[in-house]
Amino acid sequence: MEKILSDKEQAILDKLTMLFVVDKMEIPLTEDSILDICSVKNEWIKNYMDCKAIIHELVETNLFYKLGNENEGKELFALTYEGRECLSYLYRRLPLAKREEISQYIQANRLTVKSSQEYTATYSKNEDGSYNVILRIYEPLVTAPMFELKIKAPSRQSANEAIHKWKNKAPSIYEMIYGTLINTD
């Protein structure tokens, strides 16, 4: 039988859950990745808006720190020393079953989350009906793109196809372009 928690106890548990998730991922995460992992794909933090607020509370209380540029939308969040210390003292308050579930999920999905943050793609519609597709590669811990490619697609469908292909082929496309343009001798 599951114990019913007070709002305060649930808030503490939700914060510990988020600290545990970010710690286990071992890489800084975007706000979208944290929300996706904790509230959308899993219901470890049931309320999406609470999840969003917790991220910013953890920054305010110096348990998370922000890397990045808000203007580029590439803000990353990671544990501070205080966040790691807090988690080390309190992680046993997270039920063992939940810790194991989170650990298993992260082990199975770490590379997918990492690549979704490293290889990004967006498109926007032009006045002539075509679409600009912007494909980017980010290095971990760096918020400015290390590679950016802008192409024009004739339709929304072709823009979506380019985005889908980018997610799967970004490393090989980058390697080919870099190898062709940059002399590494």
Coordinates of C-alpha atoms in Angstrom, one line a residue:
M1 CA 0.0 0.0 0.0
E2 CA 1.4 3.4 -1.0
K3 CA 1.8 6.0 1.7
I4 CA -0.2 9.2 1.1
L5 CA 2.2 12.2 1.4
S6 CA 1.5 15.7 2.4
D7 CA 2.0 18.4 -0.2
K8 CA 5.2 19.4 1.5
E9 CA 6.5 15.8 1.6
Q10 CA 5.6 15.4 -2.1
A11 CA 7.4 18.6 -3.0
I12 CA 10.5 17.4 -1.3
L13 CA 10.2 14.0 -3.0
D14 CA 9.7 15.7 -6.4
K15 CA 12.9 17.8 -5.9
L16 CA 14.9 14.8 -4.9
T17 CA 13.6 12.9 -7.9
M18 CA 14.8 15.7 -10.2
L19 CA 18.2 15.9 -8.5
F20 CA 18.5 12.1 -8.8
V21 CA 17.6 12.1 -12.5
V22 CA 20.0 14.9 -13.4
D23 CA 22.8 13.2 -11.4
K24 CA 22.2 9.8 -13.0
M25 CA 22.2 11.4 -16.5
E26 CA 25.8 12.6 -15.9
I27 CA 25.4 15.4 -18.5
P28 CA 23.7 18.8 -18.3
L29 CA 20.2 18.7 -19.5
T30 CA 17.9 21.2 -21.3
E31 CA 14.7 22.2 -19.5
D32 CA 12.8 20.3 -22.2
S33 CA 14.8 17.2 -21.6
I34 CA 14.2 17.4 -17.8
L35 CA 10.5 17.9 -18.3
D36 CA 10.3 15.1 -20.8
I37 CA 12.1 12.6 -18.6
C38 CA 10.4 13.5 -15.3
S39 CA 6.9 14.4 -16.3
V40 CA 6.0 13.5 -19.8
K41 CA 7.6 10.1 -20.6
N42 CA 7.5 9.1 -16.9
E43 CA 5.2 10.3 -14.2
W44 CA 7.9 10.6 -11.6
I45 CA 6.7 14.2 -11.1
K46 CA 3.0 14.1 -11.9
N47 CA 2.3 17.8 -12.6
Y48 CA 4.1 19.2 -15.6
M49 CA 3.9 22.8 -14.3
D50 CA 5.2 21.8 -10.9
C51 CA 8.1 20.1 -12.7
K52 CA 8.8 23.3 -14.6
A53 CA 8.7 25.3 -11.3
I54 CA 11.0 22.8 -9.5
I55 CA 13.8 23.4 -12.1
H56 CA 13.8 27.1 -11.4
E57 CA 13.5 26.6 -7.6
L58 CA 16.6 24.3 -7.7
V59 CA 18.5 27.1 -9.5
E60 CA 17.3 29.7 -7.0
T61 CA 18.4 27.5 -4.1
N62 CA 21.8 26.8 -5.7
L63 CA 21.2 23.1 -6.2
F64 CA 21.2 23.5 -10.0
Y65 CA 23.2 25.9 -12.1
K66 CA 22.5 27.1 -15.6
L67 CA 24.9 27.0 -18.5
G68 CA 24.0 28.7 -21.7
N69 CA 22.3 31.4 -23.5
E70 CA 18.5 32.0 -22.9
N71 CA 18.3 33.9 -26.2
E72 CA 19.4 30.8 -28.2
G73 CA 17.1 28.6 -26.2
K74 CA 20.0 26.3 -25.3
E75 CA 20.1 26.7 -21.6
L76 CA 21.5 23.6 -19.8
F77 CA 21.0 22.7 -16.2
A78 CA 23.4 20.7 -14.0
L79 CA 23.9 19.8 -10.4
T80 CA 26.0 22.2 -8.3
Y81 CA 28.3 20.9 -5.6
E82 CA 25.6 21.7 -3.1
G83 CA 23.0 19.8 -5.2
R84 CA 25.2 16.7 -5.2
E85 CA 25.8 17.0 -1.4
C86 CA 22.1 17.5 -0.7
L87 CA 21.3 14.4 -2.9
S88 CA 24.0 12.3 -1.1
Y89 CA 22.4 13.0 2.3
L90 CA 18.8 12.6 1.3
Y91 CA 18.6 10.2 -1.7
R92 CA 17.5 7.4 0.6
R93 CA 14.2 9.3 1.1
L94 CA 13.5 8.3 -2.5
P95 CA 12.0 4.8 -2.4
L96 CA 14.3 2.1 -3.7
A97 CA 11.9 1.0 -6.3
K98 CA 11.8 4.5 -7.7
R99 CA 15.6 4.9 -7.7
E100 CA 15.9 1.6 -9.6
E101 CA 13.2 2.6 -12.1
I102 CA 14.9 5.9 -12.8
S103 CA 18.4 4.2 -13.0
Q104 CA 17.0 1.6 -15.5
Y105 CA 15.3 4.3 -17.6
I106 CA 18.4 6.4 -17.8
Q107 CA 20.6 3.5 -18.6
A108 CA 18.3 2.6 -21.5
N109 CA 17.8 6.2 -22.7
R110 CA 20.9 8.2 -21.9
L111 CA 22.3 8.1 -25.5
T112 CA 18.9 9.1 -27.0
V113 CA 18.6 12.1 -24.7
K114 CA 22.2 13.1 -25.3
S115 CA 21.8 13.0 -29.1
S116 CA 18.4 14.8 -28.9
Q117 CA 20.3 17.7 -27.2
E118 CA 23.3 17.6 -29.4
Y119 CA 21.6 17.3 -32.8
T120 CA 18.8 19.8 -33.2
A121 CA 16.7 20.9 -36.1
T122 CA 14.0 23.5 -36.7
Y123 CA 12.2 25.0 -39.6
S124 CA 10.3 28.1 -40.4
K125 CA 8.1 29.1 -43.3
N126 CA 9.2 31.7 -45.8
E127 CA 6.9 34.2 -47.6
D128 CA 7.2 32.2 -50.9
G129 CA 5.9 29.0 -49.3
S130 CA 9.2 27.3 -48.9
Y131 CA 10.8 26.5 -45.6
N132 CA 14.2 27.3 -44.0
V133 CA 15.6 24.3 -42.2
I134 CA 18.3 25.0 -39.6
L135 CA 20.3 21.9 -38.5
R136 CA 22.7 22.2 -35.6
I137 CA 25.2 20.2 -33.7
Y138 CA 26.1 21.2 -30.1
E139 CA 29.0 19.9 -28.1
P140 CA 28.2 18.8 -24.5
L141 CA 28.7 21.7 -22.1
V142 CA 28.8 24.2 -24.9
T143 CA 25.8 26.3 -25.6
A144 CA 26.7 27.8 -29.0
P145 CA 26.5 25.4 -31.9
M146 CA 29.7 24.0 -33.2
F147 CA 28.1 23.3 -36.6
E148 CA 25.1 24.9 -38.2
L149 CA 23.6 24.2 -41.7
K150 CA 20.8 26.2 -43.1
I151 CA 19.0 24.8 -46.2
K152 CA 15.8 25.7 -48.1
A153 CA 13.2 23.1 -48.5
P154 CA 10.4 23.4 -51.1
S155 CA 7.6 22.1 -48.8
R156 CA 6.7 21.4 -45.1
Q157 CA 6.9 17.7 -45.8
S158 CA 10.4 17.9 -47.2
A159 CA 11.4 20.1 -44.2
N160 CA 10.1 17.4 -41.9
E161 CA 12.0 14.7 -43.8
A162 CA 15.2 16.7 -43.5
I163 CA 14.7 17.0 -39.8
H164 CA 14.0 13.3 -39.4
K165 CA 17.1 12.4 -41.5
W166 CA 19.2 14.8 -39.5
K167 CA 18.4 13.2 -36.2
N168 CA 19.7 9.9 -37.6
K169 CA 22.6 11.0 -39.8
A170 CA 24.0 14.2 -38.2
P171 CA 27.4 12.6 -37.2
S172 CA 28.1 11.2 -40.6
I173 CA 27.0 14.4 -42.4
Y174 CA 29.1 16.5 -40.2
E175 CA 32.1 14.2 -40.6
M176 CA 31.8 14.3 -44.4
I177 CA 31.5 18.1 -44.6
Y178 CA 34.2 18.7 -42.0
G179 CA 36.6 16.2 -43.8
T180 CA 35.9 17.8 -47.1
L181 CA 36.4 21.4 -46.0
I182 CA 38.9 21.3 -43.2
N183 CA 42.5 20.1 -43.7
T184 CA 43.5 18.2 -40.5
D185 CA 47.1 17.5 -41.5

